[in-house]
Amino acid sequence: MSASNSRTARSAGDPIPEQFRHLRINIEFLLSKNDRIQTIAVTSSKRGEGRTTAARYLAMAYAQSGKRTLLVDADLRSPSLHSFFSGAYSPGLSEYLSKQCGSRDAIAATRIDNLDLIKAGPTPPNSSELLTSPEMEQLLSELKQKYDMVIIDCSPLGYIDGKVLAAKCDGAVLVLEYGKVSRDTAQRVNEELGQLQVKLLGTVLNKCKDARALMA
Ligand SMILES: Nc1ncnc2c1ncn2[C@@H]1O[C@H](COP(=O)(O)OP(=O)(O)OP(=O)(O)O)[C@@H](O)[C@H]1O
Ligand SMILES: [Mg+2]
């Protein structure tokens, strides 16, 4: 699918662009009855393609559809989800993974019905180690008990943790920036996801001015 969004305001309450509501519906529609998808990694080929935007709107679309939804900022090197959700201080993912708090402490409610958030927390020196640790895997299975859907804003696939997290989730959404990613890169990323045995749920052709152009 393609997505364009002229809004840049840092507000979690802004309307969900139609394309992201359609992305959620597409994902549900394409899944067979036996597919149980509860964790979705949002990834991209490089920085700045729109992973955070896509993760945020996709999580909002799931929450709006009545699913208990958790949004996780796992881009520990360059976190940004916290800036869209104001609220009291709460520890984040890096603090949980470095055993400074429990998982419950890291989960913060948002003002959006059905939507909770785990912020990234302070940037650690060892992001890859933390995100590829058994604690992260354990957290994912714990969160699956609590939520219908967990949407994870990951690092791009160039980072090892971006790859490992995409592989550990039930599926992934790939965000590619329209006009900036070559056909060869898109193909290479697609092959890489295949080698990692990632279930690709959809590709967002982001920042596309022609909303008619469809990709997945
Ligand atoms: N569909 C869109 N239309 C217009 N601008 C967009 C769109 N998606 C994202 N942007 C803008 O592009 C910039 C990068 O988006 P975003 O932060 O979501 O990307 P990212 O992949 O998470 O970046 P990073 O790699 O730095 O984490 C932001 O200023 C955002 O507002
Ligand atoms: Mg981001």
PDB file of N, CA, C and O in Angstrom, residues 91-118:
ATOM      1  N   PRO A  91       9.564   4.035  33.274  1.00  0.00           N
ATOM      2  CA  PRO A  91      10.782   3.469  32.700  1.00  0.00           C
ATOM      3  C   PRO A  91      10.492   2.866  31.329  1.00  0.00           C
ATOM      4  O   PRO A  91       9.329   2.648  30.975  1.00  0.00           O
ATOM      5  N   GLY A  92      11.537   2.592  30.579  1.00  0.00           N
ATOM      6  CA  GLY A  92      11.331   2.091  29.225  1.00  0.00           C
ATOM      7  C   GLY A  92      11.953   0.721  28.984  1.00  0.00           C
ATOM      8  O   GLY A  92      12.407   0.046  29.920  1.00  0.00           O
ATOM      9  N   LEU A  93      11.978   0.339  27.717  1.00  0.00           N
ATOM     10  CA  LEU A  93      12.441  -0.997  27.336  1.00  0.00           C
ATOM     11  C   LEU A  93      13.896  -1.239  27.739  1.00  0.00           C
ATOM     12  O   LEU A  93      14.234  -2.319  28.231  1.00  0.00           O
ATOM     13  N   SER A  94      14.744  -0.234  27.552  1.00  0.00           N
ATOM     14  CA  SER A  94      16.165  -0.444  27.881  1.00  0.00           C
ATOM     15  C   SER A  94      16.328  -0.709  29.376  1.00  0.00           C
ATOM     16  O   SER A  94      17.169  -1.530  29.782  1.00  0.00           O
ATOM     17  N   GLU A  95      15.492  -0.060  30.197  1.00  0.00           N
ATOM     18  CA  GLU A  95      15.583  -0.282  31.646  1.00  0.00           C
ATOM     19  C   GLU A  95      15.072  -1.681  32.020  1.00  0.00           C
ATOM     20  O   GLU A  95      15.644  -2.365  32.857  1.00  0.00           O
ATOM     21  N   TYR A  96      14.005  -2.096  31.350  1.00  0.00           N
ATOM     22  CA  TYR A  96      13.508  -3.449  31.609  1.00  0.00           C
ATOM     23  C   TYR A  96      14.568  -4.492  31.202  1.00  0.00           C
ATOM     24  O   TYR A  96      14.864  -5.418  31.963  1.00  0.00           O
ATOM     25  N   LEU A  97      15.133  -4.309  30.000  1.00  0.00           N
ATOM     26  CA  LEU A  97      16.077  -5.320  29.492  1.00  0.00           C
ATOM     27  C   LEU A  97      17.382  -5.347  30.284  1.00  0.00           C
ATOM     28  O   LEU A  97      18.065  -6.365  30.321  1.00  0.00           O
ATOM     29  N   SER A  98      17.705  -4.212  30.915  1.00  0.00           N
ATOM     30  CA  SER A  98      18.918  -4.227  31.747  1.00  0.00           C
ATOM     31  C   SER A  98      18.560  -4.454  33.219  1.00  0.00           C
ATOM     32  O   SER A  98      19.328  -4.125  34.115  1.00  0.00           O
ATOM     33  N   LYS A  99      17.362  -5.013  33.408  1.00  0.00           N
ATOM     34  CA  LYS A  99      16.905  -5.486  34.730  1.00  0.00           C
ATOM     35  C   LYS A  99      16.809  -4.384  35.780  1.00  0.00           C
ATOM     36  O   LYS A  99      16.989  -4.614  36.965  1.00  0.00           O
ATOM     37  N   GLN A 100      16.498  -3.165  35.313  1.00  0.00           N
ATOM     38  CA  GLN A 100      16.320  -2.077  36.283  1.00  0.00           C
ATOM     39  C   GLN A 100      14.854  -1.921  36.698  1.00  0.00           C
ATOM     40  O   GLN A 100      14.536  -1.144  37.588  1.00  0.00           O
ATOM     41  N   CYS A 101      13.961  -2.603  35.982  1.00  0.00           N
ATOM     42  CA  CYS A 101      12.544  -2.549  36.363  1.00  0.00           C
ATOM     43  C   CYS A 101      11.840  -3.796  35.833  1.00  0.00           C
ATOM     44  O   CYS A 101      12.394  -4.524  35.005  1.00  0.00           O
ATOM     45  N   GLY A 102      10.630  -4.012  36.302  1.00  0.00           N
ATOM     46  CA  GLY A 102       9.850  -5.146  35.814  1.00  0.00           C
ATOM     47  C   GLY A 102       9.058  -4.746  34.577  1.00  0.00           C
ATOM     48  O   GLY A 102       8.946  -3.562  34.259  1.00  0.00           O
ATOM     49  N   SER A 103       8.484  -5.726  33.907  1.00  0.00           N
ATOM     50  CA  SER A 103       7.765  -5.427  32.666  1.00  0.00           C
ATOM     51  C   SER A 103       6.547  -4.538  32.934  1.00  0.00           C
ATOM     52  O   SER A 103       6.234  -3.643  32.167  1.00  0.00           O
ATOM     53  N   ARG A 104       5.868  -4.771  34.058  1.00  0.00           N
ATOM     54  CA  ARG A 104       4.684  -3.959  34.385  1.00  0.00           C
ATOM     55  C   ARG A 104       5.031  -2.487  34.525  1.00  0.00           C
ATOM     56  O   ARG A 104       4.261  -1.612  34.142  1.00  0.00           O
ATOM     57  N   ASP A 105       6.212  -2.229  35.127  1.00  0.00           N
ATOM     58  CA  ASP A 105       6.616  -0.828  35.343  1.00  0.00           C
ATOM     59  C   ASP A 105       6.863  -0.117  34.017  1.00  0.00           C
ATOM     60  O   ASP A 105       6.732   1.096  33.916  1.00  0.00           O
ATOM     61  N   ALA A 106       7.268  -0.892  32.998  1.00  0.00           N
ATOM     62  CA  ALA A 106       7.636  -0.277  31.717  1.00  0.00           C
ATOM     63  C   ALA A 106       6.423   0.008  30.834  1.00  0.00           C
ATOM     64  O   ALA A 106       6.527   0.741  29.858  1.00  0.00           O
ATOM     65  N   ILE A 107       5.274  -0.571  31.199  1.00  0.00           N
ATOM     66  CA  ILE A 107       4.078  -0.364  30.369  1.00  0.00           C
ATOM     67  C   ILE A 107       3.326   0.875  30.851  1.00  0.00           C
ATOM     68  O   ILE A 107       2.966   0.974  32.022  1.00  0.00           O
ATOM     69  N   ALA A 108       3.115   1.820  29.945  1.00  0.00           N
ATOM     70  CA  ALA A 108       2.388   3.047  30.294  1.00  0.00           C
ATOM     71  C   ALA A 108       1.093   3.104  29.487  1.00  0.00           C
ATOM     72  O   ALA A 108       1.073   2.766  28.298  1.00  0.00           O
ATOM     73  N   ALA A 109       0.034   3.556  30.161  1.00  0.00           N
ATOM     74  CA  ALA A 109      -1.225   3.744  29.435  1.00  0.00           C
ATOM     75  C   ALA A 109      -1.095   5.005  28.576  1.00  0.00           C
ATOM     76  O   ALA A 109      -0.315   5.900  28.888  1.00  0.00           O
ATOM     77  N   THR A 110      -1.828   5.068  27.485  1.00  0.00           N
ATOM     78  CA  THR A 110      -1.875   6.308  26.698  1.00  0.00           C
ATOM     79  C   THR A 110      -3.296   6.875  26.807  1.00  0.00           C
ATOM     80  O   THR A 110      -4.178   6.232  27.368  1.00  0.00           O
ATOM     81  N   ARG A 111      -3.490   8.042  26.216  1.00  0.00           N
ATOM     82  CA  ARG A 111      -4.837   8.633  26.272  1.00  0.00           C
ATOM     83  C   ARG A 111      -5.766   7.984  25.247  1.00  0.00           C
ATOM     84  O   ARG A 111      -6.942   8.321  25.181  1.00  0.00           O
ATOM     85  N   ILE A 112      -5.213   7.114  24.444  1.00  0.00           N
ATOM     86  CA  ILE A 112      -6.028   6.454  23.413  1.00  0.00           C
ATOM     87  C   ILE A 112      -6.571   5.142  23.986  1.00  0.00           C
ATOM     88  O   ILE A 112      -5.809   4.343  24.554  1.00  0.00           O
ATOM     89  N   ASP A 113      -7.882   4.949  23.842  1.00  0.00           N
ATOM     90  CA  ASP A 113      -8.504   3.715  24.347  1.00  0.00           C
ATOM     91  C   ASP A 113      -7.813   2.507  23.747  1.00  0.00           C
ATOM     92  O   ASP A 113      -7.509   2.485  22.544  1.00  0.00           O
ATOM     93  N   ASN A 114      -7.586   1.495  24.556  1.00  0.00           N
ATOM     94  CA  ASN A 114      -7.006   0.206  24.127  1.00  0.00           C
ATOM     95  C   ASN A 114      -5.535   0.271  23.738  1.00  0.00           C
ATOM     96  O   ASN A 114      -5.011  -0.687  23.186  1.00  0.00           O
ATOM     97  N   LEU A 115      -4.892   1.428  23.938  1.00  0.00           N
ATOM     98  CA  LEU A 115      -3.494   1.516  23.493  1.00  0.00           C
ATOM     99  C   LEU A 115      -2.544   1.815  24.656  1.00  0.00           C
ATOM    100  O   LEU A 115      -2.661   2.839  25.316  1.00  0.00           O
ATOM    101  N   ASP A 116      -1.621   0.898  24.893  1.00  0.00           N
ATOM    102  CA  ASP A 116      -0.549   1.107  25.868  1.00  0.00           C
ATOM    103  C   ASP A 116       0.780   1.243  25.124  1.00  0.00           C
ATOM    104  O   ASP A 116       0.889   0.904  23.942  1.00  0.00           O
ATOM    105  N   LEU A 117       1.774   1.730  25.874  1.00  0.00           N
ATOM    106  CA  LEU A 117       3.065   2.029  25.239  1.00  0.00           C
ATOM    107  C   LEU A 117       4.215   1.559  26.116  1.00  0.00           C
ATOM    108  O   LEU A 117       4.185   1.722  27.336  1.00  0.00           O
ATOM    109  N   ILE A 118       5.227   0.970  25.489  1.00  0.00           N
ATOM    110  CA  ILE A 118       6.521   0.808  26.171  1.00  0.00           C
ATOM    111  C   ILE A 118       7.500   1.720  25.447  1.00  0.00           C
ATOM    112  O   ILE A 118       7.790   1.534  24.262  1.00  0.00           O
TER     113      ILE A 118
END
